Amino acid sequence: MQELIQYLAESLVEHPDQVRVHVKDMRRSTVLKLEVAPEDTGRVIGKQGRVAGAMRVLLAVAARNEEKPVVLEID
């Protein structure tokens, strides 16, 4: 899952070297925190959150067979 979000974010932003994905295992879910350069935040979120929503949908499909739900947070 981490590699999927990393790949998607790197292909969207102007500064792919500043893309970081941190995995945080919680009791009931797994949280993926995506960090990008401040000027690339708008590219990752998209108009009205459509790009971020699409990334979350792809993540949900990829995590379908996981034990816990996977959540994407964008910083």
Coordinates of C-alpha atoms in Angstrom, one line a residue:
M1 CA 0.0 0.0 0.0
Q2 CA 2.8 2.4 0.9
E3 CA 4.4 1.9 -2.5
L4 CA 1.2 2.6 -4.3
I5 CA 0.6 5.9 -2.6
Q6 CA 4.3 6.8 -3.1
Y7 CA 4.1 6.1 -6.8
L8 CA 0.9 8.0 -7.3
A9 CA 2.1 11.0 -5.4
E10 CA 5.5 11.1 -7.1
S11 CA 3.8 11.1 -10.5
L12 CA 1.6 14.0 -9.6
V13 CA 4.0 16.5 -7.9
E14 CA 6.7 18.8 -9.2
H15 CA 9.2 17.7 -6.5
P16 CA 9.0 13.9 -6.3
D17 CA 12.1 13.8 -4.1
Q18 CA 10.1 15.4 -1.3
V19 CA 7.3 12.8 -1.2
R20 CA 7.3 10.8 2.0
V21 CA 4.8 8.1 3.1
H22 CA 4.8 7.1 6.8
V23 CA 2.9 4.0 8.0
K24 CA 1.3 4.1 11.4
D25 CA -0.4 0.9 12.7
M26 CA -3.3 1.7 15.0
R27 CA -5.4 -0.8 16.9
R28 CA -8.3 -0.7 14.5
S29 CA -6.8 0.6 11.3
T30 CA -3.6 1.4 9.4
V31 CA -2.9 5.1 8.7
L32 CA -0.7 6.2 5.8
K33 CA 0.5 9.8 6.2
L34 CA 1.5 11.4 2.9
E35 CA 3.8 14.4 3.1
V36 CA 4.7 16.5 0.1
A37 CA 6.3 19.9 -0.5
P38 CA 4.0 22.8 0.5
E39 CA 3.7 24.0 -3.1
D40 CA 2.6 20.5 -4.3
T41 CA -0.2 20.1 -1.7
G42 CA -2.8 21.5 -4.1
R43 CA -1.7 19.0 -6.8
V44 CA -2.2 16.1 -4.5
I45 CA -5.6 17.3 -3.1
G46 CA -7.0 18.4 -6.5
K47 CA -10.0 20.6 -7.2
Q48 CA -12.7 19.9 -4.5
G49 CA -10.5 17.0 -3.3
R50 CA -11.1 14.8 -6.3
V51 CA -7.5 13.6 -6.7
A52 CA -7.2 12.8 -3.0
G53 CA -10.6 11.0 -3.2
A54 CA -9.4 9.0 -6.2
M55 CA -6.2 8.0 -4.3
R56 CA -8.4 6.9 -1.3
V57 CA -10.6 4.8 -3.6
L58 CA -7.5 3.1 -5.1
L59 CA -6.1 2.5 -1.6
A60 CA -9.4 1.0 -0.5
V61 CA -9.4 -1.4 -3.4
A62 CA -5.8 -2.4 -2.8
A63 CA -6.4 -2.9 0.9
R64 CA -9.6 -5.0 0.4
N65 CA -7.9 -8.2 1.6
E66 CA -6.2 -6.6 4.6
E67 CA -7.3 -7.4 8.2
K68 CA -7.8 -3.7 9.1
P69 CA -9.0 -0.7 7.0
V70 CA -6.3 1.6 5.6
V71 CA -6.7 5.4 5.9
L72 CA -4.9 8.0 3.9
E73 CA -4.0 11.3 5.6
I74 CA -2.4 14.2 3.6
D75 CA -0.2 16.6 5.5

